């Protein structure tokens, strides 16, 4: 129901809200899943790192125990100790080589026997552990060296870097893991590097050994979260997607429903937004106000005053026009009743009625309620029925019109000349007035043929004994022409435009000879 000629904005909250609502479950679900995944990643990162620490400690335990076994031999001649050195290498799976030193010199090794190479205790973290990037036997190949000393003598035991790599690679295959000893570290690529190991972007953790001077740095690469999201929760993701679409669709439907013409009219009715405007009808001769037609206006909170032709068709289509008319009649009666003194006896109040309103006898009650607001005989209620939508002659409608007449309610056939009511129709419903449609009045001053139609309508109504109201009188030429033909009542912009109640009452109050104003008349009407 467009209430304005210009189109509404394309991107309003009404179009955006369903999208927002649709995205909500998805966003909420994703956030929840991310949180869950991050928790899982942190727990798994901790467990893996812990396992690596334990595995390296196990290796170092084995190295330490070998070194302790060999320590008493340190200082003895190499040929005496050599066999023991080699036997430890054979016995212990992790031990690659065993060595003895004395006075900062490596003098005996399991591989070469007698040897002579300087040893610097400063290379070892806490004098115990050194992560080397290779030695003279295997240059560029990582080596972890354990040193045990007693005074100026001691044993040195090495483990191949491959054992460390196995721990890093097998325990945390999809994790970023680094083993750090002092200022050196080794990652899964096996290269020993100096400095700080790189920080893992996700679930980063550092666990140090309580027994040996090393630490393990764990965590996950960026993208792991998304990878898990897609691999672990495909069903949940699809469900969220479906939920999002469903929520968006339901929201859209609800908004549409809430904004449907029907809902909008219902809301307006409850908010009492339909107002009566009054257009005076003047009688022939002195052109005094003999009555007024009540025209509905919608005082819309955003659109302002809305013309009836923009919403009456919808109201008729949905059947809400009956309730709206009832409310308008009540509103009119309550507005005019306190100023009934301003109205001449027999003042016509014309109300536009739709055919739907005549299907049962409820209209009788509406008219009775309306008339009860006024002193008897003060107003003459006239129901205007449009000729374009004729009422079916059923026993109920015939009874309705009989009873209306008994109550003194008049019937006017609106827009006369635009439909095809037969003479029989006029008789059946005991029509009192014909309202000549404004299109015929507009012909006055035009060609002779058109005028003949107007003339015959006037003539016909005279023969049938019906009163005539001419609508849409805009010029004096029209007024005088109609007056010459004896048309009983005239209505049109020439006399007055439809106006709000206050203005209408003001105008009534300002007429010469008006008396009997009630005590509590508001000043704005008194001033009129
Ligand atoms: P209508 O019953 O034929 O009412 C007369 C219409 O002609 C009014 O338009 C009025 O403002 C307009 N009019 C009066 N004098 C002149 C004039 O000199 N020149 C021109 N050009 N127009 C004039 P409005 O108020 O816009 O109403 C339009 C139509 O809406 C009404 O035509 C009537 O069919 C319908 N309507 C208005 N109020 C109600 C209502 O309460 N119930 C129902 N069912 N229909 C209503
Ligand atoms: Ca009318
Ligand atoms: Ca009309």
Coordinates of C-alpha atoms and ligand atoms in Angstrom, one line a residue:
X1 CA 0.0 0.0 0.0
X2 CA 2.1 2.9 -1.2
X3 CA 1.2 6.0 0.8
X4 CA 3.5 8.2 -1.2
X5 CA 4.1 8.6 -4.8
X6 CA 7.9 8.5 -4.4
X7 CA 9.5 5.0 -3.9
X8 CA 10.8 4.1 -0.4
X9 CA 14.6 3.8 0.1
X10 CA 16.0 0.6 -1.1
X11 CA 18.3 -0.1 1.8
X12 CA 16.1 0.3 4.8
X13 CA 16.3 -1.6 8.1
X14 CA 13.6 -3.8 6.8
X15 CA 15.8 -5.2 4.1
X16 CA 19.0 -5.3 6.2
X17 CA 17.5 -6.8 9.4
X18 CA 16.8 -10.3 7.9
X19 CA 20.4 -10.4 6.7
X20 CA 21.6 -9.5 10.2
X21 CA 19.3 -12.1 11.8
X22 CA 20.4 -14.7 9.2
X23 CA 24.1 -14.0 9.9
X24 CA 23.6 -14.1 13.7
X25 CA 23.4 -17.9 14.2
X26 CA 26.4 -18.4 11.9
X27 CA 28.5 -15.7 13.6
X28 CA 27.5 -16.9 17.1
X29 CA 28.1 -20.6 16.2
X30 CA 31.4 -19.8 14.5
X31 CA 32.5 -17.8 17.6
X32 CA 31.5 -20.7 19.8
X33 CA 33.3 -23.3 17.6
X34 CA 36.4 -21.1 17.5
X35 CA 36.4 -20.8 21.2
X36 CA 36.1 -24.6 21.5
X37 CA 38.8 -25.2 19.0
X38 CA 41.2 -22.8 20.7
X39 CA 40.6 -24.6 23.9
X40 CA 41.3 -27.9 22.3
X41 CA 44.4 -26.6 20.6
X42 CA 45.7 -25.2 23.8
X43 CA 45.1 -28.5 25.6
X44 CA 46.6 -30.5 22.8
X45 CA 49.6 -28.1 22.5
X46 CA 50.3 -28.5 26.2
X47 CA 50.0 -32.3 26.1
X48 CA 52.3 -32.6 23.1
X49 CA 54.9 -30.2 24.5
X50 CA 54.8 -32.0 27.8
X51 CA 55.4 -35.4 26.0
X52 CA 58.3 -34.0 24.1
X53 CA 59.8 -32.7 27.4
X54 CA 59.4 -36.1 28.9
X55 CA 60.9 -37.9 25.9
X56 CA 64.0 -35.6 25.9
X57 CA 64.3 -36.1 29.6
X58 CA 64.2 -39.9 29.1
X59 CA 67.0 -39.6 26.5
X60 CA 69.0 -37.3 28.8
X61 CA 68.4 -39.7 31.8
X62 CA 69.9 -42.4 29.7
X63 CA 72.9 -40.1 28.8
X64 CA 73.3 -39.0 32.4
X65 CA 73.4 -42.5 33.7
X66 CA 76.0 -43.5 31.1
X67 CA 78.1 -40.5 32.0
X68 CA 77.8 -41.4 35.7
X69 CA 78.9 -44.9 35.0
X70 CA 81.9 -43.7 33.0
X71 CA 82.8 -40.8 35.4
X72 CA 85.0 -43.0 37.7
X73 CA 87.1 -43.9 34.6
X74 CA 87.9 -40.2 33.8
X75 CA 91.6 -39.6 34.3
X76 CA 92.5 -43.3 33.7
X77 CA 94.7 -44.0 30.6
X78 CA 92.6 -44.3 27.4
X79 CA 93.6 -47.9 26.6
X80 CA 92.1 -49.0 30.0
X81 CA 88.9 -47.0 29.6
X82 CA 88.3 -47.5 25.9
X83 CA 86.5 -50.8 26.1
X84 CA 84.1 -49.4 28.7
X85 CA 83.4 -46.4 26.5
X86 CA 82.6 -48.6 23.5
X87 CA 80.5 -51.0 25.6
X88 CA 78.3 -48.1 26.8
X89 CA 77.7 -47.1 23.2
X90 CA 76.6 -50.6 22.3
X91 CA 74.4 -51.0 25.3
X92 CA 72.6 -47.8 25.2
X93 CA 70.4 -47.1 22.2
X94 CA 70.4 -43.4 22.6
X95 CA 74.2 -43.0 23.1
X96 CA 76.2 -42.2 19.9
X97 CA 79.6 -41.7 21.5
X98 CA 81.2 -41.6 24.9
X99 CA 84.3 -39.5 25.7
X100 CA 86.5 -38.7 28.6
X101 CA 88.2 -35.4 29.4
X102 CA 90.9 -34.3 31.7
X103 CA 92.1 -30.8 32.3
X104 CA 90.0 -29.3 29.5
X105 CA 91.2 -31.8 27.0
X106 CA 89.2 -34.6 25.4
X107 CA 91.8 -37.4 25.6
X108 CA 89.8 -40.6 24.9
X109 CA 86.8 -41.3 22.7
X110 CA 84.7 -44.4 22.0
X111 CA 85.2 -43.9 18.2
X112 CA 88.9 -43.0 17.9
X113 CA 90.4 -44.1 21.2
X114 CA 93.3 -41.8 22.1
X115 CA 92.3 -38.3 21.2
X116 CA 93.4 -34.8 21.8
X117 CA 91.0 -31.9 21.5
X118 CA 90.3 -28.9 23.8
X119 CA 87.0 -29.0 25.8
X120 CA 85.5 -25.8 27.1
X121 CA 83.0 -26.1 30.0
X122 CA 81.6 -22.7 29.0
X123 CA 80.0 -24.2 25.9
X124 CA 77.7 -26.2 28.1
X125 CA 74.5 -24.7 29.6
X126 CA 74.9 -25.1 33.4
X127 CA 78.1 -27.0 32.5
X128 CA 75.9 -29.9 31.4
X129 CA 74.2 -29.6 28.1
X130 CA 75.3 -28.4 24.6
X131 CA 73.2 -28.5 21.4
X132 CA 75.8 -28.6 18.6
X133 CA 75.2 -28.2 14.9
X134 CA 77.7 -31.1 14.2
X135 CA 81.2 -32.2 15.0
X136 CA 84.3 -33.3 13.1
X137 CA 82.8 -36.7 12.4
X138 CA 79.3 -35.5 11.2
X139 CA 79.6 -31.8 10.5
X140 CA 76.2 -30.1 10.0
X141 CA 74.4 -32.9 11.8
X142 CA 72.7 -31.9 15.1
X143 CA 74.2 -33.4 18.3
X144 CA 73.2 -33.1 21.9
X145 CA 76.0 -33.4 24.3
X146 CA 75.8 -34.3 28.0
X147 CA 78.7 -33.5 30.3
X148 CA 79.3 -34.9 33.8
X149 CA 82.4 -33.8 35.7
X150 CA 84.2 -34.4 39.0
X151 CA 86.9 -31.8 39.6
X152 CA 89.0 -31.4 36.5
X153 CA 87.9 -34.7 35.0
X154 CA 84.7 -35.9 33.5
X155 CA 82.7 -37.9 30.9
X156 CA 81.0 -36.6 27.8
X157 CA 78.2 -38.5 26.2
X158 CA 76.4 -37.6 22.9
X159 CA 73.1 -38.4 21.4
X160 CA 72.4 -38.1 17.7
X161 CA 70.1 -35.2 16.8
X162 CA 67.9 -37.7 14.9
X163 CA 66.6 -39.0 18.2
X164 CA 65.5 -35.5 19.0
X165 CA 63.9 -35.0 15.6
X166 CA 62.0 -38.3 16.0
X167 CA 60.6 -37.0 19.3
X168 CA 59.6 -33.6 17.7
X169 CA 58.2 -35.2 14.5
X170 CA 56.4 -38.2 15.9
X171 CA 54.9 -36.7 19.1
X172 CA 53.5 -33.6 17.4
X173 CA 53.3 -34.3 13.7
X174 CA 51.1 -31.2 13.0
X175 CA 52.5 -28.9 15.6
X176 CA 55.3 -26.4 15.5
X177 CA 57.8 -27.8 18.0
X178 CA 61.2 -26.5 19.0
X179 CA 63.8 -27.8 21.5
X180 CA 65.9 -25.1 23.0
X181 CA 69.1 -25.5 24.9
X182 CA 70.7 -22.2 26.1
X183 CA 70.9 -20.0 23.0
X184 CA 70.6 -22.8 20.5
X185 CA 67.5 -24.4 19.2
X186 CA 66.4 -27.1 16.8
X187 CA 63.1 -27.5 14.9
X188 CA 61.6 -30.2 12.8
X189 CA 64.0 -29.5 9.9
X190 CA 66.9 -30.7 12.1
X191 CA 69.0 -27.6 11.7
X192 CA 70.5 -26.1 14.8
X193 CA 70.1 -22.4 15.0
X194 CA 71.1 -19.6 17.4
X195 CA 68.8 -17.2 19.2
X196 CA 65.1 -17.5 20.1
X197 CA 62.9 -20.1 18.4
X198 CA 60.1 -18.5 16.4
X199 CA 56.8 -18.0 18.3
X200 CA 53.9 -20.2 17.2
X201 CA 50.9 -18.1 16.1
X202 CA 48.4 -20.3 17.8
X203 CA 48.2 -21.9 21.3
X204 CA 51.9 -21.1 22.0
X205 CA 53.4 -22.8 25.0
X206 CA 56.9 -23.1 26.5
X207 CA 57.6 -25.9 29.0
X208 CA 61.0 -26.2 30.7
X209 CA 62.5 -29.3 32.1
X210 CA 62.9 -29.3 35.9
X211 CA 65.8 -31.7 35.7
X212 CA 67.9 -30.6 32.7
X213 CA 68.6 -27.1 31.3
X214 CA 66.3 -27.2 28.2
X215 CA 62.9 -26.2 27.2
X216 CA 60.4 -27.2 24.5
X217 CA 58.3 -24.6 22.6
X218 CA 55.1 -25.8 21.1
X219 CA 52.1 -24.3 19.3
X220 CA 50.3 -24.4 15.9
X221 CA 50.7 -22.6 12.6
X222 CA 48.2 -20.0 11.6
X223 CA 45.3 -21.5 9.7
X224 CA 45.1 -24.6 11.9
X225 CA 41.9 -23.2 13.5
X226 CA 40.1 -22.9 10.1
X227 CA 41.5 -26.3 9.0
X228 CA 40.0 -27.9 12.1
X229 CA 36.8 -26.0 11.8
X230 CA 36.2 -27.4 8.3
X231 CA 37.4 -30.9 9.1
X232 CA 35.8 -31.4 12.5
X233 CA 32.5 -29.5 12.2
X234 CA 31.2 -29.8 8.6
X235 CA 27.8 -31.0 9.8
X236 CA 27.5 -28.3 12.4
X237 CA 28.6 -25.7 9.9
X238 CA 26.0 -26.8 7.4
X239 CA 23.4 -26.8 10.2
X240 CA 24.3 -23.3 11.2
X241 CA 24.1 -22.2 7.6
X242 CA 20.6 -23.7 7.3
X243 CA 19.6 -22.1 10.6
X244 CA 20.9 -18.8 9.4
X245 CA 18.9 -19.0 6.2
X246 CA 15.8 -20.1 8.2
X247 CA 16.1 -17.3 10.7
X248 CA 16.6 -14.7 8.0
X249 CA 13.6 -16.1 6.0
X250 CA 11.4 -16.1 9.1
X251 CA 12.5 -12.6 10.0
X252 CA 11.8 -11.4 6.5
X253 CA 8.4 -13.0 6.5
X254 CA 7.6 -11.5 9.9
X255 CA 8.7 -8.0 8.8
X256 CA 6.6 -8.3 5.7
X257 CA 3.6 -9.5 7.7
X258 CA 4.1 -6.7 10.2
X259 CA 4.3 -4.2 7.4
X260 CA 1.6 -5.6 5.2
X261 CA -1.2 -3.2 4.4
X262 CA -3.5 -5.3 6.6
X263 CA -1.2 -5.0 9.7
X264 CA -0.5 -1.4 9.0
X265 CA -4.3 -0.6 8.8
X266 CA -4.9 -2.6 12.0
X267 CA -2.2 -0.7 13.8
X268 CA -3.5 2.6 12.6
X269 CA -7.1 1.7 13.7
X270 CA -5.8 0.8 17.1
X271 CA -3.8 4.0 17.3
X272 CA -7.0 6.0 16.3
X273 CA -5.2 7.5 13.3
X274 CA -8.2 7.8 11.0
X275 CA -9.7 11.3 11.4
X276 CA -12.9 12.8 10.0
X277 CA -12.6 15.8 7.7
X278 CA -15.7 17.8 7.0
X279 CA -16.7 19.2 3.6
X280 CA -19.8 21.4 3.9
X281 CA -22.8 20.8 1.6
X282 CA -24.7 24.0 0.8
X283 CA -28.4 24.2 0.0
X284 CA -29.9 26.1 -2.9
X285 CA -30.9 29.6 -2.6
X286 CA -28.9 31.1 0.2
X287 CA -26.0 28.6 0.0
X288 CA -26.0 28.1 3.7
X289 CA -24.4 25.0 5.1
X290 CA -27.1 22.4 5.2
X291 CA -24.8 19.6 6.1
X292 CA -21.3 18.2 5.6
X293 CA -19.8 15.1 4.1
X294 CA -17.4 13.2 6.4
X295 CA -14.2 12.3 4.5
X296 CA -11.7 10.0 6.1
X297 CA -8.1 11.1 6.5
X298 CA -5.2 9.0 7.8
X299 CA -3.0 10.9 10.1
X300 CA 0.0 8.7 9.5
X301 CA 2.9 9.1 12.0
X302 CA 5.5 9.2 9.2
X303 CA 3.7 10.0 6.1
X304 CA 1.5 12.8 7.4
X305 CA -2.1 13.3 6.2
X306 CA -2.9 10.5 3.7
X307 CA -5.6 10.8 1.1
X308 CA -8.4 8.3 1.2
X309 CA -7.9 7.0 -2.3
X310 CA -4.5 5.7 -1.3
X311 CA -5.8 3.5 1.5
X312 CA -9.6 3.0 1.1
X313 CA -9.2 0.5 -1.7
X314 CA -6.9 -1.7 0.5
X315 CA -9.2 -1.3 3.4
X316 CA -12.1 -2.4 1.2
X317 CA -10.1 -5.3 -0.2
X318 CA -9.2 -6.6 3.3
X319 CA -12.6 -6.0 4.8
X320 CA -11.2 -3.6 7.4
X321 CA -13.2 -0.7 6.0
X322 CA -16.2 -1.8 8.1
X323 CA -14.3 -1.4 11.4
X324 CA -12.6 1.8 10.1
X325 CA -16.0 3.3 9.2
X326 CA -17.4 2.3 12.6
X327 CA -14.5 4.1 14.3
X328 CA -14.9 7.1 12.1
X329 CA -18.6 7.4 12.8
X330 CA -17.9 7.2 16.6
X331 CA -15.1 9.7 16.3
X332 CA -17.3 12.1 14.3
X333 CA -20.2 11.8 16.8
X334 CA -17.9 12.4 19.7
X335 CA -16.3 15.4 18.1
X336 CA -19.6 17.0 17.0
X337 CA -21.9 16.1 19.9
X338 CA -20.5 18.7 22.3
X339 CA -21.1 21.4 19.7
X340 CA -24.5 20.1 18.6
X341 CA -25.8 23.6 19.4
X342 CA -23.9 24.9 16.4
X343 CA -25.8 22.7 14.0
X344 CA -29.2 23.6 12.6
X345 CA -31.9 21.1 13.2
X346 CA -31.8 18.5 10.5
X347 CA -28.1 19.2 9.7
X348 CA -27.0 16.5 7.2
X349 CA -24.0 14.4 8.1
X350 CA -23.0 12.3 5.1
X351 CA -21.0 9.2 5.8
X352 CA -19.4 7.1 3.0
X353 CA -20.4 3.4 3.4
X354 CA -19.0 0.4 1.5
X355 CA -21.2 -2.3 0.2
X356 CA -19.5 -4.8 2.6
X357 CA -20.9 -2.8 5.5
X358 CA -24.5 -3.6 4.3
X359 CA -24.1 -7.4 4.5
X360 CA -25.7 -7.7 8.0
X361 CA -27.7 -5.6 10.4
X362 CA -24.7 -4.3 12.3
X363 CA -24.9 -1.1 10.4
X364 CA -28.1 -0.4 12.2
X365 CA -26.4 -0.4 15.5
X366 CA -23.6 1.9 14.2
X367 CA -26.2 4.4 13.0
X368 CA -28.2 4.2 16.2
X369 CA -25.1 4.8 18.3
X370 CA -24.2 7.7 16.1
X371 CA -27.6 9.3 16.4
X372 CA -27.8 8.8 20.1
X373 CA -25.0 11.3 20.6
X374 CA -27.2 14.2 19.4
X375 CA -30.5 15.6 20.5
X376 CA -33.4 14.1 18.5
X377 CA -33.8 15.7 15.1
X378 CA -30.6 17.7 15.3
X379 CA -28.7 15.7 12.7
X380 CA -29.9 13.9 9.7
X381 CA -27.6 10.9 9.0
X382 CA -27.1 10.2 5.3
X383 CA -25.3 7.1 4.2
X384 CA -23.5 7.6 0.9
X385 CA -23.3 4.4 -1.1
X386 CA -21.1 4.5 -4.2
X387 CA -22.8 3.5 -7.4
X388 CA -19.7 1.8 -8.6
X389 CA -20.0 -1.1 -6.1
X390 CA -23.7 -2.0 -6.0
X391 CA -25.3 -3.8 -3.0
X392 CA -27.0 -7.0 -3.7
X393 CA -30.7 -7.1 -3.0
X394 CA -30.9 -9.9 -0.5
X395 CA -33.6 -10.3 2.3
X396 CA -31.0 -9.1 4.8
X397 CA -30.0 -5.9 2.9
X398 CA -33.6 -5.1 2.1
X399 CA -34.5 -5.5 5.8
X400 CA -31.5 -3.3 6.6
X401 CA -32.6 -0.5 4.4
X402 CA -36.1 -0.7 5.6
X403 CA -35.0 -0.4 9.2
X404 CA -32.6 2.4 8.4
X405 CA -35.4 4.4 6.9
X406 CA -37.5 3.7 9.9
X407 CA -34.7 5.2 12.0
X408 CA -34.8 8.2 9.8
X409 CA -31.4 7.5 8.1
X410 CA -31.2 8.8 4.5
X411 CA -29.5 7.0 1.6
X412 CA -27.6 8.9 -1.1
X413 CA -26.3 7.2 -4.2
X414 CA -22.7 8.6 -4.6
X415 CA -20.9 9.1 -7.8
X416 CA -24.1 8.9 -9.7
X417 CA -23.8 8.5 -13.4
X418 CA -20.5 6.5 -13.3
X419 CA -22.1 3.1 -12.6
X420 CA -25.2 1.3 -13.9
X421 CA -27.8 1.3 -11.2
X422 CA -31.2 0.6 -12.7
X423 CA -34.4 2.5 -11.7
X424 CA -35.4 -0.7 -10.0
X425 CA -32.3 -0.5 -7.8
X426 CA -33.1 3.1 -6.8
X427 CA -36.6 2.0 -5.8
X428 CA -35.5 -1.2 -4.0
X429 CA -33.2 0.5 -1.7
X430 CA -35.4 3.6 -1.3
X431 CA -32.6 6.0 -2.3
X432 CA -33.3 9.5 -1.1
X433 CA -30.5 11.5 -2.9
X434 CA -28.4 11.2 -5.9
X435 CA -25.0 12.7 -5.7
X436 CA -24.1 13.7 -9.2
X437 CA -20.5 12.8 -9.9
X438 CA -18.0 15.6 -10.2
X439 CA -17.1 14.6 -13.7
X440 CA -20.6 15.7 -14.9
X441 CA -20.4 19.0 -13.0
X442 CA -17.0 19.6 -14.6
X443 CA -18.8 19.4 -18.0
X444 CA -20.7 22.6 -17.3
X445 CA -19.3 25.1 -19.7
X446 CA -18.2 22.3 -22.0
X447 CA -19.8 20.9 -25.1
X448 CA -23.6 20.6 -25.5
X449 CA -23.7 16.8 -25.7
X450 CA -22.1 16.3 -22.3
X451 CA -24.3 18.9 -20.7
X452 CA -27.3 16.9 -22.0
X453 CA -26.3 13.9 -19.8
X454 CA -26.2 16.2 -16.8
X455 CA -29.5 17.7 -17.7
X456 CA -31.1 14.2 -18.0
X457 CA -29.8 13.1 -14.6
X458 CA -31.3 16.2 -13.0
X459 CA -34.5 15.6 -14.9
X460 CA -34.6 11.9 -13.9
X461 CA -34.1 12.6 -10.3
X462 CA -36.9 15.1 -10.4
X463 CA -39.3 12.5 -11.9
X464 CA -38.3 9.9 -9.3
X465 CA -38.7 12.4 -6.5
X466 CA -35.1 12.2 -5.4
X467 CA -33.1 15.0 -3.9
X468 CA -30.0 16.0 -5.8
X469 CA -26.5 16.9 -4.6
X470 CA -24.0 18.1 -7.1
X471 CA -20.4 17.4 -6.2
X472 CA -17.2 19.0 -7.3
X473 CA -18.6 22.5 -7.8
X474 CA -15.5 24.7 -8.4
X475 CA -16.7 27.7 -10.3
X476 CA -19.5 30.2 -10.1
X477 CA -20.6 29.3 -13.6
X478 CA -21.2 25.7 -12.4
X479 CA -22.9 26.9 -9.3
X480 CA -25.3 29.2 -11.2
X481 CA -26.0 26.6 -13.8
X482 CA -26.9 24.0 -11.1
X483 CA -29.0 26.6 -9.3
X484 CA -30.9 27.4 -12.4
X485 CA -31.8 23.7 -12.7
X486 CA -33.0 23.7 -9.1
X487 CA -30.4 21.3 -7.8
X488 CA -31.1 21.0 -4.1
X489 CA -27.6 20.8 -2.7
X490 CA -24.1 21.7 -3.9
X491 CA -20.7 20.7 -2.6
X492 CA -17.3 21.7 -3.9
X493 CA -14.1 23.7 -3.5
X494 CA -16.1 26.8 -4.5
X495 CA -17.8 26.7 -1.1
X496 CA -15.3 25.0 1.1
X497 CA -12.6 22.4 0.9
X498 CA -12.7 19.4 3.3
X499 CA -11.4 20.6 6.7
X500 CA -10.5 19.3 10.1
X501 CA -13.0 19.3 12.9
X502 CA -11.8 22.4 14.7
X503 CA -11.8 24.5 11.5
X504 CA -15.3 23.1 10.7
X505 CA -16.6 23.9 14.1
X506 CA -15.0 27.4 14.1
X507 CA -16.6 28.2 10.8
X508 CA -20.0 27.0 12.1
X509 CA -19.5 29.1 15.3
X510 CA -18.7 32.2 13.2
X511 CA -21.9 32.1 11.2
X512 CA -24.3 35.0 11.9
X513 CA -27.1 34.1 14.2
X514 CA -25.3 31.2 15.9
X515 CA -26.4 30.9 19.5
X516 CA -26.4 28.3 22.3
X517 CA -22.7 27.6 22.5
X518 CA -21.9 25.3 25.4
X519 CA -20.2 26.8 28.5
X520 CA -17.1 24.7 28.1
X521 CA -16.5 25.5 24.4
X522 CA -12.7 25.7 23.8
X523 CA -11.4 29.2 23.1
X524 CA -10.2 28.3 19.6
X525 CA -13.7 27.5 18.5
X526 CA -15.2 30.5 20.4
X527 CA -12.8 32.8 18.6
X528 CA -14.1 31.5 15.3
Ligands
LIG1 P1 -16.3 11.0 -2.6 O1 -17.2 10.3 -1.7 O2 -16.9 11.2 -4.0 O3 -15.9 12.3 -2.0 C1 -15.7 13.5 -2.7 C2 -14.3 13.7 -3.0 O4 -14.2 14.8 -3.9 C3 -13.5 14.1 -1.8 O5 -12.2 13.5 -2.0 C4 -13.4 15.6 -1.9 O6 -12.3 16.1 -1.3 C5 -13.4 15.8 -3.3 N1 -13.9 17.1 -3.7 C6 -14.9 17.8 -3.1 N2 -15.1 19.0 -3.7 C7 -14.3 19.0 -4.8 C8 -14.1 19.9 -5.9 O7 -14.7 21.0 -5.9 N3 -13.2 19.6 -6.8 C9 -12.5 18.4 -6.7 N4 -11.6 18.1 -7.7 N5 -12.7 17.5 -5.8 C10 -13.5 17.8 -4.8 P2 -11.4 12.8 -0.9 O8 -11.7 13.3 0.4 O9 -10.0 12.7 -1.4 O10 -12.1 11.4 -1.0 C11 -12.0 10.6 -2.1 C12 -12.9 9.4 -2.0 O11 -12.5 8.5 -0.9 C13 -14.3 9.7 -1.7 O12 -14.9 10.2 -2.8 C14 -14.8 8.4 -1.2 O13 -15.1 7.5 -2.3 C15 -13.6 7.8 -0.5 N6 -13.8 8.1 0.9 C16 -13.4 9.1 1.7 N7 -13.8 8.9 3.0 C17 -14.3 7.7 3.0 C18 -14.9 6.9 4.1 O14 -14.9 7.3 5.3 N8 -15.3 5.7 3.8 C19 -15.3 5.2 2.5 N9 -15.8 4.0 2.3 N10 -14.8 5.9 1.5 C20 -14.3 7.2 1.8
LIG2 CA1 -19.2 10.6 -0.9
LIG3 CA1 -18.6 11.3 -5.1

